[in-house]
Short mmCIF file of C-alpha atoms in Angstrom, two decimals:
data_model
loop_
_atom_site.label_atom_id
_atom_site.label_comp_id
_atom_site.label_asym_id
_atom_site.label_seq_id
_atom_site.Cartn_x
_atom_site.Cartn_y
_atom_site.Cartn_z
CA UNK A 1 134.64 123.41 99.24
CA UNK A 2 132.72 120.72 97.10
CA UNK A 3 134.29 118.27 94.62
CA UNK A 4 133.51 115.07 93.12
CA UNK A 5 130.90 113.78 90.44
CA UNK A 6 128.64 116.64 89.94
CA UNK A 7 125.78 116.53 87.66
CA UNK A 8 126.07 118.85 84.60
CA UNK A 9 123.06 121.09 85.65
CA UNK A 10 121.03 122.12 88.71
CA UNK A 11 118.17 119.58 89.53
CA UNK A 12 114.77 119.99 91.06
CA UNK A 13 112.90 117.22 92.80
CA UNK A 14 115.97 115.32 93.75
CA UNK A 15 115.71 113.40 96.93
CA UNK A 16 118.20 113.08 99.79
CA UNK A 17 118.15 111.03 102.78
CA UNK A 18 120.59 110.14 105.64
CA UNK A 19 122.86 107.23 104.92
CA UNK A 20 122.05 104.71 107.65
CA UNK A 21 125.63 103.13 107.33
CA UNK A 22 127.44 106.32 107.85
CA UNK A 23 127.00 109.35 110.10
CA UNK A 24 128.59 111.93 107.66
CA UNK A 25 127.02 110.78 104.53
CA UNK A 26 123.55 111.24 102.63
CA UNK A 27 122.19 109.57 99.70
CA UNK A 28 120.71 111.43 96.77
CA UNK A 29 118.58 109.89 93.98
CA UNK A 30 116.91 111.07 90.80
CA UNK A 31 115.69 114.71 89.90
CA UNK A 32 115.03 116.78 87.04
CA UNK A 33 117.17 119.52 85.36
CA UNK A 34 114.60 121.15 82.88
CA UNK A 35 115.63 118.84 80.12
CA UNK A 36 115.00 115.38 81.64
CA UNK A 37 114.41 113.17 84.72
CA UNK A 38 117.21 110.95 86.15
CA UNK A 39 117.52 107.76 88.16
CA UNK A 40 121.23 107.94 89.01
CA UNK A 41 122.50 107.71 92.59
CA UNK A 42 124.98 109.65 94.48
CA UNK A 43 126.58 109.80 98.02
CA UNK A 44 127.51 113.28 99.68
CA UNK A 45 130.04 113.01 102.25
CA UNK A 46 131.95 115.44 104.53
CA UNK A 47 135.68 114.61 104.23
CA UNK A 48 137.28 113.56 107.57
CA UNK A 49 140.33 116.02 106.92
CA UNK A 50 139.01 119.53 106.63
CA UNK A 51 135.43 120.11 107.68
CA UNK A 52 134.58 122.53 104.91
CA UNK A 53 135.17 119.93 102.21
CA UNK A 54 132.33 117.97 100.86
CA UNK A 55 132.68 115.34 98.40
CA UNK A 56 130.00 114.06 95.94
CA UNK A 57 130.47 110.68 94.23
CA UNK A 58 128.38 108.63 91.99
CA UNK A 59 127.32 104.99 92.67
CA UNK A 60 126.78 102.23 90.44
CA UNK A 61 124.16 99.90 92.17
CA UNK A 62 123.20 96.36 91.16
CA UNK A 63 119.66 95.25 90.33
CA UNK A 64 117.06 97.23 88.33
CA UNK A 65 116.70 101.00 89.63
CA UNK A 66 113.53 102.83 89.65
CA UNK A 67 112.48 104.62 86.35
CA UNK A 68 113.71 108.14 85.85
CA UNK A 69 111.77 110.44 88.12
CA UNK A 70 111.55 113.48 90.20
CA UNK A 71 109.37 114.46 93.35
CA UNK A 72 109.56 111.00 94.69
CA UNK A 73 110.41 110.26 98.33
CA UNK A 74 113.33 108.53 99.97
CA UNK A 75 113.11 107.30 103.48
CA UNK A 76 115.74 105.80 105.86
CA UNK A 77 114.40 102.75 107.70
CA UNK A 78 115.71 103.83 111.03
CA UNK A 79 113.85 101.40 113.29
CA UNK A 80 113.94 98.37 110.95
CA UNK A 81 115.39 95.03 112.31
CA UNK A 82 117.27 92.57 110.17
CA UNK A 83 114.28 90.33 110.15
CA UNK A 84 112.10 92.96 108.60
CA UNK A 85 114.70 93.98 106.01
CA UNK A 86 115.12 90.27 105.10
CA UNK A 87 111.34 89.92 104.62
CA UNK A 88 111.38 92.95 102.29
CA UNK A 89 114.19 91.38 100.30
CA UNK A 90 112.29 88.05 100.13
CA UNK A 91 108.96 89.80 98.77
CA UNK A 92 110.81 91.75 96.26
CA UNK A 93 111.65 91.20 92.64
CA UNK A 94 115.39 91.47 91.35
CA UNK A 95 116.23 90.58 87.82
CA UNK A 96 112.80 88.48 87.90
CA UNK A 97 114.60 86.10 90.43
CA UNK A 98 113.00 85.25 93.80
CA UNK A 99 115.52 85.86 96.79
CA UNK A 100 115.71 82.93 98.99
CA UNK A 101 115.01 83.36 102.81
CA UNK A 102 118.83 82.47 103.61
CA UNK A 103 120.13 84.85 101.12
CA UNK A 104 117.77 87.55 102.16
CA UNK A 105 118.82 87.21 105.82
CA UNK A 106 122.48 87.31 104.98
CA UNK A 107 122.29 90.40 102.91
CA UNK A 108 120.02 92.21 105.41
CA UNK A 109 122.59 91.31 108.35
CA UNK A 110 125.31 93.27 106.57
CA UNK A 111 123.54 96.28 105.18
CA UNK A 112 121.03 98.93 105.86
CA UNK A 113 117.88 100.05 103.75
CA UNK A 114 116.35 103.01 102.12
CA UNK A 115 112.82 102.99 100.50
CA UNK A 116 111.83 105.11 97.59
CA UNK A 117 108.14 105.62 96.64
CA UNK A 118 106.20 107.47 93.88
CA UNK A 119 107.42 110.44 91.92
CA UNK A 120 106.64 111.77 88.44
CA UNK A 121 108.28 112.10 84.99
CA UNK A 122 107.62 113.93 81.86
CA UNK A 123 106.83 111.50 78.99
CA UNK A 124 106.44 113.34 75.75
CA UNK A 125 104.27 116.10 77.14
CA UNK A 126 101.91 115.37 80.14
CA UNK A 127 103.52 113.98 83.30
CA UNK A 128 103.31 110.35 84.39
CA UNK A 129 102.88 109.73 88.14
CA UNK A 130 104.03 106.70 89.91
CA UNK A 131 103.01 104.64 93.02
CA UNK A 132 105.75 101.89 93.09
CA UNK A 133 108.00 101.00 96.08
CA UNK A 134 111.75 100.15 95.76
CA UNK A 135 114.18 99.44 98.45
CA UNK A 136 117.93 100.08 98.20
CA UNK A 137 120.23 97.91 100.11
CA UNK A 138 123.56 99.49 101.01
CA UNK A 139 126.54 98.92 103.23
CA UNK A 140 129.44 100.76 104.55
CA UNK A 141 131.62 100.43 101.62
CA UNK A 142 129.05 102.09 99.42
CA UNK A 143 128.01 98.87 97.69
CA UNK A 144 124.36 98.84 96.81
CA UNK A 145 121.42 96.98 95.12
CA UNK A 146 117.97 97.87 94.18
CA UNK A 147 115.01 95.78 94.78
CA UNK A 148 111.54 96.44 93.66
CA UNK A 149 109.00 95.65 96.49
CA UNK A 150 105.75 93.60 96.31
CA UNK A 151 103.02 94.94 98.69
CA UNK A 152 99.43 94.15 99.45
CA UNK A 153 96.50 96.12 100.76
CA UNK A 154 94.95 99.65 99.95
CA UNK A 155 97.82 101.00 97.99
CA UNK A 156 98.18 104.82 97.59
CA UNK A 157 97.21 106.40 94.37
CA UNK A 158 100.18 107.67 92.01
CA UNK A 159 101.78 110.87 93.22
CA UNK A 160 104.73 112.96 93.61
CA UNK A 161 105.83 115.69 95.90
CA UNK A 162 104.29 113.92 98.89
CA UNK A 163 105.63 113.53 102.50
CA UNK A 164 106.95 110.19 103.61
CA UNK A 165 108.80 109.09 106.72
CA UNK A 166 109.28 105.73 108.71
CA UNK A 167 107.30 106.05 112.01
CA UNK A 168 105.88 103.52 114.64
CA UNK A 169 102.35 102.23 114.52
CA UNK A 170 100.14 101.65 117.40
CA UNK A 171 101.03 97.90 117.27
CA UNK A 172 104.52 98.78 117.68
CA UNK A 173 105.44 97.68 113.93
CA UNK A 174 107.66 100.18 111.96
CA UNK A 175 105.87 101.75 109.02
CA UNK A 176 106.37 103.90 106.03
CA UNK A 177 103.83 106.70 106.31
CA UNK A 178 102.74 108.61 103.25
CA UNK A 179 100.95 111.92 103.38
CA UNK A 180 99.35 113.95 100.51
CA UNK A 181 101.28 114.89 97.36
CA UNK A 182 100.41 115.97 93.77
CA UNK A 183 98.79 113.99 91.01
CA UNK A 184 98.47 116.21 88.05
CA UNK A 185 94.92 117.26 88.94
CA UNK A 186 94.87 118.18 92.73
CA UNK A 187 96.90 118.52 95.68
CA UNK A 188 96.12 115.44 97.96
CA UNK A 189 95.84 115.26 101.81
CA UNK A 190 95.18 111.40 102.33
CA UNK A 191 97.28 109.25 104.70
CA UNK A 192 98.62 105.86 104.15
CA UNK A 193 100.89 103.42 106.06
CA UNK A 194 102.76 100.58 104.91
CA UNK A 195 103.35 98.14 107.89
CA UNK A 196 107.01 96.86 107.13
CA UNK A 197 106.52 93.73 109.21
CA UNK A 198 103.65 92.60 106.83
CA UNK A 199 104.09 94.73 103.73
CA UNK A 200 100.40 95.67 103.95
CA UNK A 201 99.03 99.12 102.83
CA UNK A 202 96.29 100.86 104.88
CA UNK A 203 94.33 104.01 104.14
CA UNK A 204 93.53 106.09 107.39
CA UNK A 205 90.64 108.13 108.17
CA UNK A 206 92.20 111.01 110.26
CA UNK A 207 90.56 113.66 112.34
CA UNK A 208 91.70 117.10 113.49
CA UNK A 209 93.03 119.98 111.58
CA UNK A 210 95.30 118.56 108.87
CA UNK A 211 96.75 119.65 105.54
CA UNK A 212 94.27 120.95 102.94
CA UNK A 213 93.12 119.22 99.68
CA UNK A 214 93.22 121.61 96.68
CA UNK A 215 91.55 120.71 93.33
CA UNK A 216 92.04 122.73 90.08
CA UNK A 217 89.44 124.10 87.69
CA UNK A 218 91.80 123.35 84.66
CA UNK A 219 94.36 121.05 83.73
CA UNK A 220 97.94 122.05 84.28
CA UNK A 221 99.73 122.58 80.78
CA UNK A 222 102.20 120.18 79.57
CA UNK A 223 105.68 120.17 80.94
CA UNK A 224 104.35 121.99 84.22
CA UNK A 225 104.03 121.02 87.72
CA UNK A 226 102.29 122.64 90.62
CA UNK A 227 104.72 123.31 93.45
CA UNK A 228 102.93 121.20 96.15
CA UNK A 229 106.13 119.79 97.72
CA UNK A 230 105.66 118.45 101.20
CA UNK A 231 108.18 116.96 103.67
CA UNK A 232 108.15 115.20 107.02
CA UNK A 233 110.03 113.76 109.98
CA UNK A 234 109.16 112.05 113.21
CA UNK A 235 109.39 113.49 116.68
CA UNK A 236 110.52 111.84 119.76
CA UNK A 237 112.30 108.46 120.30
CA UNK A 238 109.10 106.60 120.17
CA UNK A 239 108.52 107.89 116.50
CA UNK A 240 104.75 108.11 117.01
CA UNK A 241 104.35 111.70 115.92
CA UNK A 242 105.13 112.80 112.39
CA UNK A 243 105.81 116.52 111.49
CA UNK A 244 104.47 117.52 108.12
CA UNK A 245 105.45 120.72 106.30
CA UNK A 246 103.51 121.65 103.27
CA UNK A 247 101.75 124.54 101.43
CA UNK A 248 98.97 124.21 104.07
CA UNK A 249 101.41 124.97 106.90
CA UNK A 250 102.93 122.82 109.51
CA UNK A 251 101.01 119.94 111.21
CA UNK A 252 101.48 117.06 113.42
CA UNK A 253 100.04 113.59 112.91
CA UNK A 254 99.65 111.03 115.75
CA UNK A 255 100.11 107.61 114.34
CA UNK A 256 98.46 106.10 117.36
CA UNK A 257 95.13 107.82 117.04
CA UNK A 258 95.64 109.25 113.50
CA UNK A 259 94.71 112.62 114.40
CA UNK A 260 96.09 115.95 113.16
CA UNK A 261 97.15 119.11 115.09
CA UNK A 262 98.05 122.26 113.35
CA UNK A 263 101.19 124.00 114.76
CA UNK A 264 101.78 126.71 112.24
CA UNK A 265 99.73 128.31 109.46
CA UNK A 266 100.54 128.20 105.77
CA UNK A 267 103.60 130.03 104.43
CA UNK A 268 104.91 131.10 101.16
CA UNK A 269 108.46 129.30 101.34
CA UNK A 270 108.93 125.73 101.82
CA UNK A 271 111.92 123.60 102.79
CA UNK A 272 112.99 120.26 103.99
CA UNK A 273 112.72 119.37 107.63
CA UNK A 274 114.84 116.99 109.95
CA UNK A 275 114.31 115.94 113.51
CA UNK A 276 116.96 116.82 116.17
CA UNK A 277 117.11 116.19 119.73
CA UNK A 278 115.14 119.20 121.08
CA UNK A 279 113.35 120.49 117.93
CA UNK A 280 113.17 120.46 114.24
CA UNK A 281 115.76 121.78 111.55
CA UNK A 282 114.18 123.35 108.46
CA UNK A 283 115.94 124.24 105.38
CA UNK A 284 114.32 127.33 104.04
CA UNK A 285 114.86 129.01 100.53
CA UNK A 286 115.87 132.62 100.91
CA UNK A 287 116.91 135.48 98.71
CA UNK A 288 114.74 137.42 96.35
CA UNK A 289 114.40 134.35 94.05
CA UNK A 290 114.99 131.68 96.51
CA UNK A 291 118.70 131.24 95.32
CA UNK A 292 119.96 131.16 98.73
CA UNK A 293 119.19 128.76 101.70
CA UNK A 294 119.00 129.49 105.53
CA UNK A 295 119.07 126.81 108.23
CA UNK A 296 116.42 127.52 110.75
CA UNK A 297 115.84 125.76 114.09
CA UNK A 298 112.54 125.42 115.79
CA UNK A 299 112.14 124.30 119.38
CA UNK A 300 109.37 121.93 120.00
CA UNK A 301 107.75 120.70 123.17
CA UNK A 302 104.94 118.30 123.93
CA UNK A 303 102.36 119.96 126.13
CA UNK A 304 99.94 117.56 127.87
CA UNK A 305 96.69 118.71 129.53
CA UNK A 306 97.30 117.45 132.82
CA UNK A 307 94.20 118.90 134.54
CA UNK A 308 91.85 116.64 132.53
CA UNK A 309 94.15 113.59 133.05
CA UNK A 310 93.85 114.22 136.94
CA UNK A 311 90.00 114.45 136.56
CA UNK A 312 89.91 111.10 135.20
CA UNK A 313 92.44 108.41 136.42
CA UNK A 314 91.35 105.72 133.95
CA UNK A 315 93.83 104.36 131.27
CA UNK A 316 91.56 105.29 128.63
CA UNK A 317 91.09 108.86 129.65
CA UNK A 318 95.00 109.29 130.25
CA UNK A 319 95.71 107.88 126.65
CA UNK A 320 93.23 110.35 124.96
CA UNK A 321 94.96 113.20 126.62
CA UNK A 322 98.31 112.15 125.64
CA UNK A 323 96.98 111.42 121.95
CA UNK A 324 95.64 114.87 121.78
CA UNK A 325 98.66 116.65 123.21
CA UNK A 326 99.19 119.97 121.75
CA UNK A 327 102.53 120.47 120.04
CA UNK A 328 103.99 124.10 120.20
CA UNK A 329 106.60 125.75 117.96
CA UNK A 330 108.99 128.20 119.66
CA UNK A 331 110.19 131.33 117.55
CA UNK A 332 112.23 130.20 114.81
CA UNK A 333 115.93 131.01 115.30
CA UNK A 334 119.19 130.31 113.51
CA UNK A 335 120.89 127.17 114.25
CA UNK A 336 124.27 127.83 116.03
CA UNK A 337 127.14 126.05 114.13
CA UNK A 338 124.94 125.13 111.14
CA UNK A 339 127.83 125.83 108.72
CA UNK A 340 129.97 123.10 110.45
CA UNK A 341 128.11 120.21 108.87
#
């Protein structure tokens, strides 16, 4: 049973992320319902009494929200410290007023943060694409505030339907990793990272078999969007491997070497992915027209080539073998107890 503040119509391109302040909640932002794009904010929560009852309620954040959009990304800053969040707040713009160091530290100490990047909106015909970054600061009581974040470096071009996740760089810093997306002319496969300690963007030259880039011979008609949606999650406690699911298939990116490994070929139907202790949960469209959804679990193991490592005991050789570790997907099977969420 679902109750609460539901939108008038079903939406496409809305993004959800786990609420870092509460284990039974998720945060939803934006989307499109065939009439317009939105920039409203909701929390969806499983009620404590009665596990089949889910409540959706609207939030009223302070600050200036991102513009109306769909196909954006929203990522939870799982590994961010209070110092990193305070730095983001200090480097942000809120009502055109700079936040002081003390105020930023005090706000960060009581809250957690989500990052919203990119997206698109239909503005009188052609779609407009974005590459701005916004931080949502929220606490356990549901109070929240938007901040537009100022960054430097080689910034990703404007895009939507990209994959985004917070991972760990080779220097140990947490980072927002952006993969691919769609810009109205082509499906992208480039990779960027934003070091959350320095707020500097970097474009990475990757190796291996990664997602494909697709260009089109003619422009998409007005009010039309190519379905290029991608999604991502990190693997393992170190968060140094990123699983990306896209129209090109399923791939894993090593954020230490920026090398790709393909683990599954392209498929017709896409869904959202989320990491679990021993694998990945994948929400797949089902039914003749995709009107239903099935929760599928894929077991995942890291397989190291130990024979090569034993042949060369040097640190460099061992690191290389670990970086090029093959990741295998077991046969997809229904997740037991998936309906209990």
